[in-house]
CSV table of C-alpha atoms in Angstrom, one decimal:
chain,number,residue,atom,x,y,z
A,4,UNK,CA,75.1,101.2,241.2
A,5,UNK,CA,75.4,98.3,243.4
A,6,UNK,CA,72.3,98.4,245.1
A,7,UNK,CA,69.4,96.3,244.4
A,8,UNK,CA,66.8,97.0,241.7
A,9,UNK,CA,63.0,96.8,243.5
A,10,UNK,CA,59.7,97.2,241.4
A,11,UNK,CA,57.1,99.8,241.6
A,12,UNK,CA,54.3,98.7,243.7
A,13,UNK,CA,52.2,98.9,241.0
A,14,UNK,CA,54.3,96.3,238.9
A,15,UNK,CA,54.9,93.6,241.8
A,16,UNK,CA,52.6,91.2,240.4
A,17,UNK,CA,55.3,90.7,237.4
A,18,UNK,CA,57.1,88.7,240.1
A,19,UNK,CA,54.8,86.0,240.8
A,20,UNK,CA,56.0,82.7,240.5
A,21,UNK,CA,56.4,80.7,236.9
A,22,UNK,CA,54.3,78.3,235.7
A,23,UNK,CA,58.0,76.2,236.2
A,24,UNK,CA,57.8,77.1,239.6
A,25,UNK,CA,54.3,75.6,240.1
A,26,UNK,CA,55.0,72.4,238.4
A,27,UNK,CA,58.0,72.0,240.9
A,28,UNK,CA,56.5,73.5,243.9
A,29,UNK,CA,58.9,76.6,244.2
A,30,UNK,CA,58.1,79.9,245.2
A,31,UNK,CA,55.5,79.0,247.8
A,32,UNK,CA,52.4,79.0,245.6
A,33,UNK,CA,49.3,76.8,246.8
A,34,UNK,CA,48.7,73.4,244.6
A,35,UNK,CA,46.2,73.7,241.8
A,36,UNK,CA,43.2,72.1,241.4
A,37,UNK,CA,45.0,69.2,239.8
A,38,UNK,CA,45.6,67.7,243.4
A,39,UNK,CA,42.1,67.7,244.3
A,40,UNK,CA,40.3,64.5,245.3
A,41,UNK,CA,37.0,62.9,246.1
A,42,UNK,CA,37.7,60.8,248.7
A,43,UNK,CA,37.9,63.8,251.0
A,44,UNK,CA,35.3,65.6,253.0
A,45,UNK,CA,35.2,68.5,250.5
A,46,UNK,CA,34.4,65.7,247.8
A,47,UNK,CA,32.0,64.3,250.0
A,48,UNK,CA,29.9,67.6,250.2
A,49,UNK,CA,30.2,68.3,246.6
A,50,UNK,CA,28.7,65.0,245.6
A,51,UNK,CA,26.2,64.7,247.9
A,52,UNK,CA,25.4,68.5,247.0
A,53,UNK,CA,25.3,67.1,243.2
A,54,UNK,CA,23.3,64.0,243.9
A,55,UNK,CA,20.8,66.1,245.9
A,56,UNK,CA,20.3,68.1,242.9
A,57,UNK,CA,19.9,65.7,240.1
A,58,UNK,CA,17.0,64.2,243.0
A,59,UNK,CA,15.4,67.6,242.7
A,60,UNK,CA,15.4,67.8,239.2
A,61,UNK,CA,13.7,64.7,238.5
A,62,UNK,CA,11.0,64.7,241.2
A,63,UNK,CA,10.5,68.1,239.6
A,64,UNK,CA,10.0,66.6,236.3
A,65,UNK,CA,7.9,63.9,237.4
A,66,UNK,CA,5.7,66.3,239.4
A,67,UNK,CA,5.5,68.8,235.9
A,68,UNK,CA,4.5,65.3,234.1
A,69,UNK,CA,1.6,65.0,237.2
A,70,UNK,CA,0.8,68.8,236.8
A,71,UNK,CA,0.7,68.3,232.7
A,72,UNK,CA,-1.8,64.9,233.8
A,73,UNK,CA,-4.5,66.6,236.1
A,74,UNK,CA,-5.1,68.6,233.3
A,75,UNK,CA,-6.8,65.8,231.5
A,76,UNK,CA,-7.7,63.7,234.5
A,77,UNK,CA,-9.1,66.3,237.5
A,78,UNK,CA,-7.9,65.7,240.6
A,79,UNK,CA,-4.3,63.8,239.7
A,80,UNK,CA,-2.1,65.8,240.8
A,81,UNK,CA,-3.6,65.9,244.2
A,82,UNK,CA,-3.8,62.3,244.7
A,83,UNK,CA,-0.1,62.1,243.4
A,84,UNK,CA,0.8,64.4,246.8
A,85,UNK,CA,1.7,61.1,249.0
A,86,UNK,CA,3.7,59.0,246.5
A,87,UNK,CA,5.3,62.0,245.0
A,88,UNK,CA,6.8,63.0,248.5
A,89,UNK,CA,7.8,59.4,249.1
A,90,UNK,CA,9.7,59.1,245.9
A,91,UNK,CA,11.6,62.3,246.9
A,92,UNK,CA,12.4,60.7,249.9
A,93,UNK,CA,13.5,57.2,248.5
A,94,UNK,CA,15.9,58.9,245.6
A,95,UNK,CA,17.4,61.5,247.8
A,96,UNK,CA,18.6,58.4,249.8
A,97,UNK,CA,19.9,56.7,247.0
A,98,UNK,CA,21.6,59.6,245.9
A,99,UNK,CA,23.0,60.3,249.1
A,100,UNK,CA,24.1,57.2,249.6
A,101,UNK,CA,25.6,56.9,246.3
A,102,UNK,CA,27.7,59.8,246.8
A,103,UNK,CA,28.8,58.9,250.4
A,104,UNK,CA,29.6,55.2,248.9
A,105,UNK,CA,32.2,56.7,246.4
A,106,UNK,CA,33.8,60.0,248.7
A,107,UNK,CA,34.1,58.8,252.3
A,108,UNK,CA,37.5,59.4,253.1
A,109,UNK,CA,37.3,57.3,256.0
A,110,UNK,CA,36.9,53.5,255.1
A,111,UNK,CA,36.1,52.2,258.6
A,112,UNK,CA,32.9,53.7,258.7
A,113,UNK,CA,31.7,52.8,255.4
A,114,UNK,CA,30.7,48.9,256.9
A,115,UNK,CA,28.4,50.8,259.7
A,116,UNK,CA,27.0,53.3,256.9
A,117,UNK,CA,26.5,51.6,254.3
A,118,UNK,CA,24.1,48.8,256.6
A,119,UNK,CA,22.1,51.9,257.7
A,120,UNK,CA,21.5,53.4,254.6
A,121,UNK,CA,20.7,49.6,253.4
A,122,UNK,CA,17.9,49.7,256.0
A,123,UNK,CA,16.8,53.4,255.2
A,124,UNK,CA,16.0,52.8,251.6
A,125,UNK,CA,14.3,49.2,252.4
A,126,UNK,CA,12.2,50.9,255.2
A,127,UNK,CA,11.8,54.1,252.3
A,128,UNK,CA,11.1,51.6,249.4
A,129,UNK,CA,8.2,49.9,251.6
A,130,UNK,CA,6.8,53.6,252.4
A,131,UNK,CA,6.7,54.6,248.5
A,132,UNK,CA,4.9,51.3,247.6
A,133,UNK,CA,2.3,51.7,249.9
A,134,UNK,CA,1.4,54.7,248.8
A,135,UNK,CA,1.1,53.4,245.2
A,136,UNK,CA,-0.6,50.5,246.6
A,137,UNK,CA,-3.3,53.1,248.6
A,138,UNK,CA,-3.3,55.3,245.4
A,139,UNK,CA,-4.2,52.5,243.1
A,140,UNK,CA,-6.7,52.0,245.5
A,141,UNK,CA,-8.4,55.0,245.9
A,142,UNK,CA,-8.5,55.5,242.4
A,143,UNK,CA,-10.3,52.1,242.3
A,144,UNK,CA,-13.0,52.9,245.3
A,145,UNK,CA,-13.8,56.1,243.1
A,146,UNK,CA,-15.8,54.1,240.4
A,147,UNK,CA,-18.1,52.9,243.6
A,148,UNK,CA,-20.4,55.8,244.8
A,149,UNK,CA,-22.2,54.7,247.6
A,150,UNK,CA,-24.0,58.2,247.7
A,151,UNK,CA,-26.9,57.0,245.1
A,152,UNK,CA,-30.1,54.7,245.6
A,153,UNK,CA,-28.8,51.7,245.0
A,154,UNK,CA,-25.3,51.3,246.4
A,155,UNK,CA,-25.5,47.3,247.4
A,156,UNK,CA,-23.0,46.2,244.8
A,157,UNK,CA,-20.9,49.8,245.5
A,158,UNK,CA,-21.0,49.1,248.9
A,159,UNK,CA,-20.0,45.8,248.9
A,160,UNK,CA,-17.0,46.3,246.6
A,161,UNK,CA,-15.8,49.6,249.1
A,162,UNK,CA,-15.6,46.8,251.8
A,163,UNK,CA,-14.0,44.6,250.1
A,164,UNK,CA,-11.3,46.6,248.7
A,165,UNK,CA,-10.6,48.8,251.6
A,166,UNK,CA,-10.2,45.5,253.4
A,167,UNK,CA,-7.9,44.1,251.1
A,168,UNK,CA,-5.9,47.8,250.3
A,169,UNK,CA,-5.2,47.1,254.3
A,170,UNK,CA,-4.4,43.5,254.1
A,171,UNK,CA,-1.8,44.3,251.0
A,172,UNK,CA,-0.2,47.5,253.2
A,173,UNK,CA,0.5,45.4,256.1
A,174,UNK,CA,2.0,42.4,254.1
A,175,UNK,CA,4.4,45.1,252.6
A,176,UNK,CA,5.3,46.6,256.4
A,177,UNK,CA,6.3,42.6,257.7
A,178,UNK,CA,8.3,42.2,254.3
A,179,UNK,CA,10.1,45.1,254.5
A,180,UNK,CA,10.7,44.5,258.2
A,181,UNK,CA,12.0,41.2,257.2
A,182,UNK,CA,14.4,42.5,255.1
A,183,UNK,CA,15.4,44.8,257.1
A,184,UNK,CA,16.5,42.1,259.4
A,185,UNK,CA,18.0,39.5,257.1
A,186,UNK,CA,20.7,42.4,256.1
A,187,UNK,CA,22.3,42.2,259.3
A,188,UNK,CA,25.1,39.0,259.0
A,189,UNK,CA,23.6,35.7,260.1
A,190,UNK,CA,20.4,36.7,260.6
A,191,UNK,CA,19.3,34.9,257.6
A,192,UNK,CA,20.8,31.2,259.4
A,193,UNK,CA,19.4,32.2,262.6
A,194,UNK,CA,16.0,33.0,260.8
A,195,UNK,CA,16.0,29.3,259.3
A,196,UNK,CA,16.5,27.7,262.4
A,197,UNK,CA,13.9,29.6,264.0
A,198,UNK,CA,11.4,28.3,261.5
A,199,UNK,CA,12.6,24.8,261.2
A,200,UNK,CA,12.3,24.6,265.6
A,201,UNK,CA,9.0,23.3,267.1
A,202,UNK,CA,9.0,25.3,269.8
A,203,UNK,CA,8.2,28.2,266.9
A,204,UNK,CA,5.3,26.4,265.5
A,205,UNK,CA,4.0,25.7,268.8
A,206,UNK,CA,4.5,29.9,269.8
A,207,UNK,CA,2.7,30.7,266.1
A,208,UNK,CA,0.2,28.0,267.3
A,209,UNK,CA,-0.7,29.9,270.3
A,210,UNK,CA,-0.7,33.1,269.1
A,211,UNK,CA,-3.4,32.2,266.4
A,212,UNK,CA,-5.9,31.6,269.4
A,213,UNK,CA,-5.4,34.9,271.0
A,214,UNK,CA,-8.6,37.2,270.5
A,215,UNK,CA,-6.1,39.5,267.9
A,216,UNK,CA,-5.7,36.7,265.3
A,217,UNK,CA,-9.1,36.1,265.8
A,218,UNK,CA,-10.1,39.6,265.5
A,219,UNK,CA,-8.0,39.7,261.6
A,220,UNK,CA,-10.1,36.5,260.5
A,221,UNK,CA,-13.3,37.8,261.5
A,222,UNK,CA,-12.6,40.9,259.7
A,223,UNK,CA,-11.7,39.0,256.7
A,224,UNK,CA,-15.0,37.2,256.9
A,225,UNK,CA,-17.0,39.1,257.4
A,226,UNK,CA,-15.5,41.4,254.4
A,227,UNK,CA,-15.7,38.5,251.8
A,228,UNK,CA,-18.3,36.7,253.5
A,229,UNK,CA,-20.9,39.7,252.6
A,230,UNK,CA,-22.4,39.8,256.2
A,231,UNK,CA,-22.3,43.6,256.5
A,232,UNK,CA,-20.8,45.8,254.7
A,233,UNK,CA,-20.0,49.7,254.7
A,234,UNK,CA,-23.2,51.9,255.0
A,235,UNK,CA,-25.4,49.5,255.9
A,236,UNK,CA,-28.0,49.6,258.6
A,237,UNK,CA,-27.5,47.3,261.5
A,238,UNK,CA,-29.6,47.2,265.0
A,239,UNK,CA,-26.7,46.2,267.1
A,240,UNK,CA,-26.3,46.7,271.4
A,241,UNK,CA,-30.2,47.7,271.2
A,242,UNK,CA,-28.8,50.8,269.2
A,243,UNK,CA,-29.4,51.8,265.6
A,244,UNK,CA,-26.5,53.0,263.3
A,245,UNK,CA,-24.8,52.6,260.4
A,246,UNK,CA,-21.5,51.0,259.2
A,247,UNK,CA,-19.4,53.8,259.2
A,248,UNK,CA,-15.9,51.6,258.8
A,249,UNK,CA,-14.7,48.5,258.6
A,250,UNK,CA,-10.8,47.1,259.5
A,251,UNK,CA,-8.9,44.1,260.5
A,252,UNK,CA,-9.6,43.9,264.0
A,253,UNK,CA,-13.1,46.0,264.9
A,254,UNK,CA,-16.2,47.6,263.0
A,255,UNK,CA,-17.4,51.3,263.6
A,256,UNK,CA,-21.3,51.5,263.8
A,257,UNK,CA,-22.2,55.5,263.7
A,258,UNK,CA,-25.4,55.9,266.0
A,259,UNK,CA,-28.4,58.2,264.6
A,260,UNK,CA,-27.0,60.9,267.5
A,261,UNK,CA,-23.6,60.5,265.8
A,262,UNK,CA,-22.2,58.5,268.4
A,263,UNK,CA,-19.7,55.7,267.3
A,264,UNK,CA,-20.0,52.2,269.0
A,265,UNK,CA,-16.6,50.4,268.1
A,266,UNK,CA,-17.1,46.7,268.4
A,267,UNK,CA,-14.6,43.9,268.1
A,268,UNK,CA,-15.0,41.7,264.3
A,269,UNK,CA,-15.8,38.5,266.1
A,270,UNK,CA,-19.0,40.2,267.7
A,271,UNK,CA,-20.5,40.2,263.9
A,272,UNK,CA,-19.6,36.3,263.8
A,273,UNK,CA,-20.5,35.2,267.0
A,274,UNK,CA,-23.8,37.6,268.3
A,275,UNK,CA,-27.1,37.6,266.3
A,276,UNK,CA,-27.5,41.1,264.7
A,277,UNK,CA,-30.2,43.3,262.3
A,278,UNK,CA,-28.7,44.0,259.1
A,279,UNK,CA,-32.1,46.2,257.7
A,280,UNK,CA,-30.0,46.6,254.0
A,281,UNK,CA,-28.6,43.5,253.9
A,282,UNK,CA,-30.4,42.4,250.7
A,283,UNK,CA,-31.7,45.8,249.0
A,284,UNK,CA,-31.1,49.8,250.2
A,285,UNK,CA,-35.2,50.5,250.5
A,286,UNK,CA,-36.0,50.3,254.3
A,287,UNK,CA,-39.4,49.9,255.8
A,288,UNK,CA,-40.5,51.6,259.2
A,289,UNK,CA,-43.2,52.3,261.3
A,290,UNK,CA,-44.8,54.5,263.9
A,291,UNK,CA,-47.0,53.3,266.9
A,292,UNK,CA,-50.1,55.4,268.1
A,293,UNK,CA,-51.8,54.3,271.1
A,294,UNK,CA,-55.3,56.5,270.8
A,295,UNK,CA,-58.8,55.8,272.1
A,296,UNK,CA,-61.5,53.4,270.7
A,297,UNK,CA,-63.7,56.1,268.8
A,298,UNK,CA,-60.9,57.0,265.9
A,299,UNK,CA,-62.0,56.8,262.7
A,300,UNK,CA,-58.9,55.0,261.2
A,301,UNK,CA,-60.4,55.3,257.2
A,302,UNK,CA,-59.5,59.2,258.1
A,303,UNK,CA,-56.1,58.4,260.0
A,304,UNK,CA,-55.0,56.4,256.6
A,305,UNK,CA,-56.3,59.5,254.3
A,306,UNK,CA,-54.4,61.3,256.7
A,307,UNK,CA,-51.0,59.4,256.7
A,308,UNK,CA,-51.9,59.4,252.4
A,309,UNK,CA,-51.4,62.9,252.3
A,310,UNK,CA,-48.8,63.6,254.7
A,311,UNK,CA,-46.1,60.9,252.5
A,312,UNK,CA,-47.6,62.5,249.2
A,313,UNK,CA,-46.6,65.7,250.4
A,314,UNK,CA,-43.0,64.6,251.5
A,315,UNK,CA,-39.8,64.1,248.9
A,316,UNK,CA,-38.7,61.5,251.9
A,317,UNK,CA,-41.0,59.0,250.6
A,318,UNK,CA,-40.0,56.4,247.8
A,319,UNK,CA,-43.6,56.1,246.8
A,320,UNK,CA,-43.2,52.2,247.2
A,321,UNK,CA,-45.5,51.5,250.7
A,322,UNK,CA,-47.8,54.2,253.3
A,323,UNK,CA,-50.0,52.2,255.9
A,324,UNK,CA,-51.8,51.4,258.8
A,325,UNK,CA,-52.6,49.0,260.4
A,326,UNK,CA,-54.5,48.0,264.1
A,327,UNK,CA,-52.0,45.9,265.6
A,328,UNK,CA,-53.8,45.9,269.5
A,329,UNK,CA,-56.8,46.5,270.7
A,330,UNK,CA,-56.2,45.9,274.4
A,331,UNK,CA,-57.1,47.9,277.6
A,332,UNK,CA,-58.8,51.5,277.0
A,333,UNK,CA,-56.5,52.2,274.0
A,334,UNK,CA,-56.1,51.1,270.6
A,335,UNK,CA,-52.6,51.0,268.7
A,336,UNK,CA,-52.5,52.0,265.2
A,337,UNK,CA,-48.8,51.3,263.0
A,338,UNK,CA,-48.6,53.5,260.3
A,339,UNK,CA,-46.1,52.1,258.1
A,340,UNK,CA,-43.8,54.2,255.6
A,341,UNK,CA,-40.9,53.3,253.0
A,342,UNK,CA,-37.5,54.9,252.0
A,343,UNK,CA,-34.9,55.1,249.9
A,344,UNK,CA,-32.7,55.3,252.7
A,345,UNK,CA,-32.0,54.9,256.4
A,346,UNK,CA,-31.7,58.7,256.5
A,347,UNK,CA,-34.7,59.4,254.7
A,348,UNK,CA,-36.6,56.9,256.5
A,349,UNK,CA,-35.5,58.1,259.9
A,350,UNK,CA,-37.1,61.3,259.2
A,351,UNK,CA,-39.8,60.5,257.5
A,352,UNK,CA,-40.9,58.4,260.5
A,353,UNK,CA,-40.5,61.5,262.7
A,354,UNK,CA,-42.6,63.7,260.2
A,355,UNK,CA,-45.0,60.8,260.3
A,356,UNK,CA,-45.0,61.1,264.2
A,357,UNK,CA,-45.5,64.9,264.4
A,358,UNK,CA,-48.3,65.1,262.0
A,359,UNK,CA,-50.2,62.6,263.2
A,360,UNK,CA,-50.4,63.6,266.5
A,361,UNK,CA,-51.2,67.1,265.4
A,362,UNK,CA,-54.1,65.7,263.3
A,363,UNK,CA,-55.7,63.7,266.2
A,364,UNK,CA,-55.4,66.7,268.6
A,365,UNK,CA,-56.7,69.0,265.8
A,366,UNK,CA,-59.4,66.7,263.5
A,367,UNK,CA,-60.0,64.1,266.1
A,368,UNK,CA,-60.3,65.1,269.6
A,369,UNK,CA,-62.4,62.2,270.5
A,370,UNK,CA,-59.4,59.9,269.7
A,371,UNK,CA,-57.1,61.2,272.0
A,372,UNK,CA,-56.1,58.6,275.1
A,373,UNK,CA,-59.0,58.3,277.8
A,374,UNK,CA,-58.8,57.1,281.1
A,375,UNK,CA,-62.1,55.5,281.6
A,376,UNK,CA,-64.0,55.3,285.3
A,377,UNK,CA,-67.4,53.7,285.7
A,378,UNK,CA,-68.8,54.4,289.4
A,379,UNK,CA,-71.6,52.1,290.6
A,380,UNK,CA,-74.2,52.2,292.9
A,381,UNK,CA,-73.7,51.3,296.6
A,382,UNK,CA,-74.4,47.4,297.5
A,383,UNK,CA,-78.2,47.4,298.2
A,384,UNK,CA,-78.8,46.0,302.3
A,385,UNK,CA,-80.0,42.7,302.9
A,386,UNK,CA,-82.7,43.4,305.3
A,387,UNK,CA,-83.4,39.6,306.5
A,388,UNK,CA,-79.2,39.4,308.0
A,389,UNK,CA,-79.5,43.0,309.4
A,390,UNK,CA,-82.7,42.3,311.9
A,391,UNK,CA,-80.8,39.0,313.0
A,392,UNK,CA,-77.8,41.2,313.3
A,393,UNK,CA,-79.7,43.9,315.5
A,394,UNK,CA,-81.0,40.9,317.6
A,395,UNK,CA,-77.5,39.8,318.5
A,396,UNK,CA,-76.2,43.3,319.0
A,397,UNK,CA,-73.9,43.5,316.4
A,398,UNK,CA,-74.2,46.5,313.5
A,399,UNK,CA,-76.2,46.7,310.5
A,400,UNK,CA,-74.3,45.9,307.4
A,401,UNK,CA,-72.8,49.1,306.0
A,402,UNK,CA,-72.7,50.2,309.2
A,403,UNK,CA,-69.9,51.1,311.2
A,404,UNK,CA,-70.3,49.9,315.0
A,405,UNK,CA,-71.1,51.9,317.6
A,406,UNK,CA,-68.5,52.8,320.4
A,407,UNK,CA,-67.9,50.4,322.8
A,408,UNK,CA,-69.5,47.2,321.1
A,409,UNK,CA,-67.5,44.3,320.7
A,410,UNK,CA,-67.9,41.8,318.3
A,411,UNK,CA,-68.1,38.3,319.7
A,412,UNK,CA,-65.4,35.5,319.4
C-alpha cells in the first residue's frame, strides 16, 4: 500500500502542467506566444513576408483595373507592361523597407540600411517615372501616323516629341542621381561649395565646348528648328536615305539598300544637305536616256504616258520628257515622274527605266546608241612636188622610200 500510484499510459496526458504552472514557469513547459516579439529575426521574416504580400495584392488590383481598361481602350494593358513592373518593384521596396525599419533586432545596422534602401527607392522612384513619362509619350506619338500621304505635320511632331520624351528621361536620371548623392551626410555643404567655386564654372565652361555638348544642342536644333525631321528624304555623303531616327547626339539616315549611315547632329548644322520633303511629302524624279539622234521623242512621251497610267506608283500630278543634251552622237532624253512617296518614287523610276529601254529595243531600233565612223578618201597626189621630188631623189608623196635612200640634211 505504500508504493507509488502511476497512470496508465493512456491517461499520462492528465499530468501535464497547470495553467498555474505556466503563468509561473513550473513544470518545464515552453513560453506561450505571449512572449513573442518583433524586433527579432522571426518578426523580421513575418513582416517582410506580410508586407510582400499586401505589395502583391495591390499591383494585382491595379493590373485587374488595367485588364478591366484594355477592354474599352485596345492595347492598354500592354502598354501598362513597363510601368506596372516598375511599380511592383518601387512598393515591394517600400514595404520591405518598412518592415525591416520596425523588426531589425539589431540597431547598428539600421544607419547602413536604412541609407541603402533610401538610395534604392530614389533610384526605383526615377525608374517608375520614366516609364510613365515614355508611356505618356507613346500614347501621345500614336495620334501622329506617319504611314499616310501627307505626314509633314505628323512627322514633325514625332521628332519633336521623341526628342523631348528623351530630353525629360535624362533630366529625371541626373535628379535622381542627385538625390541620391545629397542623402549621404555633408554632401549637400560640399555640393554648395562646389557650385559657388570658380574653378567649377570654368570645368562646366569647358565641357560645353567639347563635341558631346555640342552634339545635345545640335540635336535640339535641329529637332525644334524643323531642319529635318523623321522620315524625310535627305541626299547626304552622296547617298540617298531616309531619316530613320533622331537623338541627342547623332541622326540615323536608312540607305535605299537598308544600310544605316549614323552621322553626328552637328553634321545637319554645319554641312549643306538635300532635304527632298522638306516642304511637302510629293517627290519628283527623273530617268536619263542617252539614245541616238533618229528617236522619235512624240512616241517616247506616249510611251512614258502609258507606262505611269498603267502604274498605282504614280500620283497622277507630273510624267515628262524632256531633251536636256544634244551633244556628241547621242541625245539625252529625262523622263520625269511624281510620287507620293520616296518609296513609290524610287520604283517608279526603276519601272520607268525598264520599260523604256524595252520599248526602244523593241519599237525603236533605230534609236538605240550608235557609234558613228565616216571613212574618207585618200589625200589626192600633188603631181607638180612629186616630179621635183623624183628630180632630187627623194620619194613620191605617199610613198614609202626605197631601201637605202637617205633623206638629205
Amino acid at each position: 500500500m505504500g508504493s507509488a500510484f502511476t497512470l496508465p499510459a493512456r491517461l499520462r496526458w492528465a499530468d501535464r502542467p497547470t495553467t498555474t504552472d505556466q503563468e509561473t514557469g513550473t513544470g518545464g513547459f515552453v513560453p506561450d506566444i505571449d512572449t513573442f516579439t518583433w524586433q527579432s529575426w522571426p518578426g523580421l521574416a513575418i513582416a517582410v513576408a506580410i508586407a510582400l504580400g499586401i505589395v502583391i495584392v495591390v499591383t494585382g488590383m491595379l493590373a485587374l483595373v488595367a485588364r478591366i481598361a484594355s477592354r474599352k481602350w485596345a492595347g492598354t494593358y500592354a502598354t501598362f507592361g513597363p510601368p506596372r513592373r516598375r511599380l511592383r518593384i518601387l512598393l515591394g521596396l517600400i514595404g520591405v523597407w518598412i518592415a525591416v525599419a520596425l523588426t531589425l533586432p539589431e540597431p547598428d545596422w539600421r544607419p547602413a540600411i536604412n541609407q541603402t534602401f533610401r538610395i534604392l527607392v530614389i533610384l526605383a522612384a526615377a525608374w517608375f517615372i520614366t516609364a510613365v513619362v515614355q508611356l505618356f509619350f507613346d500614347r501621345v506619338l500614336r495620334r501622329y501616323d506617319i504611314t499616310v500621304d501627307d505626314n509633314r505635320v505628323a512627322r514633325r511632331m514625332q521628332t519633336q516629341l521623341r526628342l523631348i520624351s528623351r530630353v525629360v528621361v535624362v533630366i529625371i536620371g541626373l535628379l535622381a542621381i542627385a538625390a541620391a548623392l545629397l542623402t549621404f551626410p555633408g554632401a549637400q555643404a560640399a555640393g554648395a561649395s562646389l557650385l559657388a567655386s570658380a574653378g567649377l564654372a570654368s570645368v562646366i565652361a569647358g565641357l560645353a565646348a567639347q563635341s558631346t555638348l555640342a552634339n545635345v544642342f545640335a540635336g535640339m536644333q535641329l529637332a525644334f528648328s524643323d531642319a529635318i525631321r523623321l522620315d524625310d528624304v535627305v541626299v547626304v555623303e552622296g547617298e540617298f536615305g531616309r531619316v530613320e531616327d533622331i537623338t541627342l547626339t547623332y541622326v540615323v539616315v536608312r540607305i535605299w539598300d537598308q544600310r544605316r549611315l549614323v552621322l553626328p547632329s552637328t553634321y545637319f548644322t554645319t554641312t549643306p544637305f538635300a532635304n527632298w520633303t522638306r516642304s511637302a511629302s510629293e517627290l519628283m524624279g527623273t530617268v536619263e536616256l542617252d539614245v541616238d539622234w533618229r528617236i522619235d521623242v512624240d512616241a517616247m512621251r506616249a510611251e512614258l504616258t502609258r507606262i505611269v497610267e498603267a502604274s498605282p506608283l504614280w500620283d497622277e500630278r507630273v510624267a515628262s520628257i524632256a531633251v536636256t543634251s544634244a551633244i556628241g552622237g547621242h541625245v539625252r532624253v529625262r523622263p520625269l515622274v511624281s510620287a507620293r512617296n520616296s518609296s513609290d518614287l524610287w520604283d517608279l523610276q526603276i519601272l520607268v527605266r525598264e520599260k523604256l529601254v524595252d520599248w526602244v529595243r523593241r519599237e525603236a531600233p533605230e534609236a538605240l546608241p550608235t557609234q558613228r565612223v565616216e571613212l574618207g578618201e585618200a589625200a589626192p597626189v600633188n603631181t607638180e612636188d612629186a616630179r621635183g621630188r623624183a628630180r632630187r631623189g627623194g620619194p613620191v608623196a605617199g610613198e614609202a622610200p626605197a631601201d637605202g635612200d637617205e633623206s638629205a640634211s
